[in-house]
C-alpha positions as semicolon CSV with decimal commas, in nm:
position;residue;x (nm);y (nm);z (nm)
1;M;-3,792;-0,638;0,711
2;I;-3,921;-0,283;0,725
3;L;-3,859;-0,010;0,469
4;V;-3,848;0,365;0,528
5;V;-3,839;0,607;0,235
6;D;-3,788;0,982;0,194
7;V;-3,744;1,227;-0,091
8;F;-3,550;1,553;-0,102
9;Y;-3,584;1,808;-0,382
10;N;-3,292;2,009;-0,516
11;D;-3,202;2,220;-0,821
12;E;-3,130;1,910;-1,030
13;G;-3,456;1,731;-0,942
14;A;-3,486;1,495;-0,647
15;K;-3,302;1,236;-0,447
16;S;-3,509;0,943;-0,325
17;V;-3,366;0,725;-0,048
18;A;-3,485;0,401;0,110
19;G;-3,351;0,216;0,411
20;V;-3,429;-0,142;0,503
21;F;-3,410;-0,255;0,864
22;E;-3,490;-0,582;1,039
23;T;-3,709;-0,505;1,341
24;W;-3,893;-0,210;1,492
25;G;-3,618;-0,180;1,753
26;S;-3,328;-0,190;1,504
27;Q;-3,054;0,064;1,559
28;H;-2,901;0,037;1,210
29;F;-3,006;-0,015;0,853
30;Y;-2,953;-0,355;0,695
31;K;-2,906;-0,174;0,364
32;T;-2,984;0,163;0,205
33;Y;-3,063;0,265;-0,151
34;E;-3,068;0,596;-0,329
35;I;-3,158;0,724;-0,671
36;N;-3,132;1,067;-0,829
37;I;-3,427;1,173;-1,039
38;G;-3,376;1,451;-1,292
39;N;-3,726;1,524;-1,413
40;V;-3,963;1,598;-1,126
41;E;-4,317;1,734;-1,143
42;D;-4,373;2,084;-1,015
43;Y;-4,539;2,118;-0,678
44;V;-4,913;2,173;-0,706
45;P;-5,093;2,264;-0,380
46;G;-5,328;1,984;-0,277
47;Q;-5,162;1,737;-0,516
48;F;-4,823;1,682;-0,351
49;Y;-4,848;1,308;-0,415
50;K;-4,813;1,369;-0,791
51;R;-4,464;1,502;-0,726
52;E;-4,356;1,263;-0,453
53;L;-4,509;0,931;-0,564
54;P;-4,298;0,876;-0,880
55;C;-3,983;0,941;-0,675
56;I;-4,082;0,684;-0,413
57;L;-4,177;0,426;-0,675
58;S;-3,839;0,476;-0,846
59;V;-3,641;0,390;-0,535
60;L;-3,871;0,098;-0,450
61;E;-3,781;-0,054;-0,788
62;I;-3,416;-0,094;-0,684
63;V;-3,475;-0,237;-0,335
64;E;-3,361;-0,601;-0,340
65;E;-3,492;-0,722;-0,004
66;E;-3,845;-0,839;0,066
67;Y;-4,007;-0,610;0,321
68;D;-4,330;-0,628;0,516
69;Y;-4,399;-0,259;0,588
70;I;-4,332;0,080;0,431
71;L;-4,284;0,396;0,639
72;I;-4,330;0,732;0,470
73;D;-4,271;1,089;0,579
74;G;-4,627;1,215;0,557
75;Y;-4,987;1,108;0,584
76;V;-5,160;0,796;0,455
77;F;-5,496;0,964;0,507
78;L;-5,572;1,332;0,552
79;S;-5,826;1,455;0,807
80;A;-6,109;1,270;0,978
81;E;-6,277;1,211;0,641
82;S;-5,989;0,982;0,541
83;K;-5,908;1,173;0,225
84;A;-5,625;1,000;0,037
85;G;-5,281;1,126;0,128
86;L;-4,942;1,025;-0,012
87;G;-4,949;0,687;0,164
88;K;-5,288;0,589;0,023
89;H;-5,179;0,690;-0,327
90;L;-4,863;0,481;-0,280
91;W;-5,066;0,183;-0,159
92;D;-5,295;0,214;-0,462
93;A;-4,992;0,220;-0,695
94;L;-4,828;-0,093;-0,551
95;A;-4,875;-0,414;-0,749
96;I;-4,812;-0,613;-0,430
97;K;-4,985;-0,438;-0,142
98;K;-4,782;-0,372;0,173
99;P;-4,899;-0,208;0,494
100;I;-4,800;0,158;0,493
101;I;-4,745;0,375;0,799
102;G;-4,735;0,749;0,760
103;V;-4,525;0,941;1,011
104;A;-4,603;1,311;0,976
105;K;-4,422;1,581;1,169
106;N;-4,679;1,853;1,110
107;Y;-5,048;1,872;1,187
108;F;-5,292;1,859;0,896
109;K;-5,633;2,023;0,943
110;D;-5,885;1,792;1,112
111;T;-5,635;1,515;1,187
112;P;-5,806;1,290;1,444
113;E;-5,670;1,299;1,799
114;D;-5,615;0,921;1,795
115;C;-5,336;0,972;1,536
116;V;-5,116;1,155;1,789
117;V;-4,801;0,992;1,927
118;L;-4,567;1,151;2,180
119;R;-4,214;1,009;2,188
120;G;-3,932;1,089;2,423
121;K;-3,969;1,397;2,639
122;C;-4,100;1,607;2,352
123;Q;-4,452;1,745;2,383
124;K;-4,473;1,809;2,008
125;P;-4,650;1,509;1,857
126;L;-4,600;1,294;1,553
127;Y;-4,914;1,211;1,355
128;I;-4,946;0,846;1,260
129;T;-5,180;0,718;0,990
130;S;-5,187;0,377;0,826
131;I;-5,339;0,143;0,573
132;D;-5,348;-0,237;0,584
133;I;-5,242;-0,231;0,951
134;P;-5,456;-0,119;1,246
135;L;-5,373;0,232;1,365
136;N;-5,305;0,120;1,723
137;V;-5,052;-0,138;1,598
138;A;-4,889;0,118;1,370
139;K;-4,855;0,359;1,662
140;E;-4,707;0,087;1,886
141;N;-4,453;0,005;1,614
142;I;-4,342;0,368;1,588
143;M;-4,315;0,388;1,968
144;Q;-4,089;0,078;1,964
145;M;-3,846;0,231;1,717
146;Y;-3,499;0,306;1,847
147;G;-3,420;0,653;1,978
148;N;-3,503;0,875;2,271
149;H;-3,632;1,168;2,070
150;R;-3,953;1,266;1,896
151;I;-3,841;1,130;1,561
152;P;-3,708;0,772;1,564
153;N;-3,338;0,749;1,476
154;L;-3,378;0,553;1,152
155;I;-3,642;0,794;1,020
156;K;-3,411;1,085;1,103
157;Q;-3,116;0,909;0,940
158;I;-3,302;0,845;0,614
159;D;-3,409;1,211;0,608
160;L;-3,047;1,325;0,651
161;K;-2,927;1,078;0,387
162;S;-3,177;1,215;0,137
163;R;-3,037;1,566;0,194
164;S;-2,669;1,472;0,158
């Protein structure tokens, strides 16, 4: 099983959503989870993980299935110096370590060229980073995900679910 998670912020706080699916080529979620969080940290530039991480950990607490991988919307590592991003902070916070793959839609300064993935006919890349799984394997997994567009369908669906 594979888990994808996303967080959306609103006037009441945040909504954290997780979807569990069976294989990299799955077209549908096995099950989804969501939790509303009322008290959310303010955004502090350069410390986004302090806002996002508690939301992700909250939804992970209610996931019933065992999963082998976690996909996040963002970076595991930032720049060529491998500065800790959201994914690395998540990995550090997990009691039971799971491989984490970061799927970022926007370029972060000094992101290495080997993090780039082009999906579908789109020439705008995704930026893949990972921990506890080789980068080339993480990139292959994202390429195998269902959908003909830049963003795999299940990642797009979890994003939309977090906003609804």
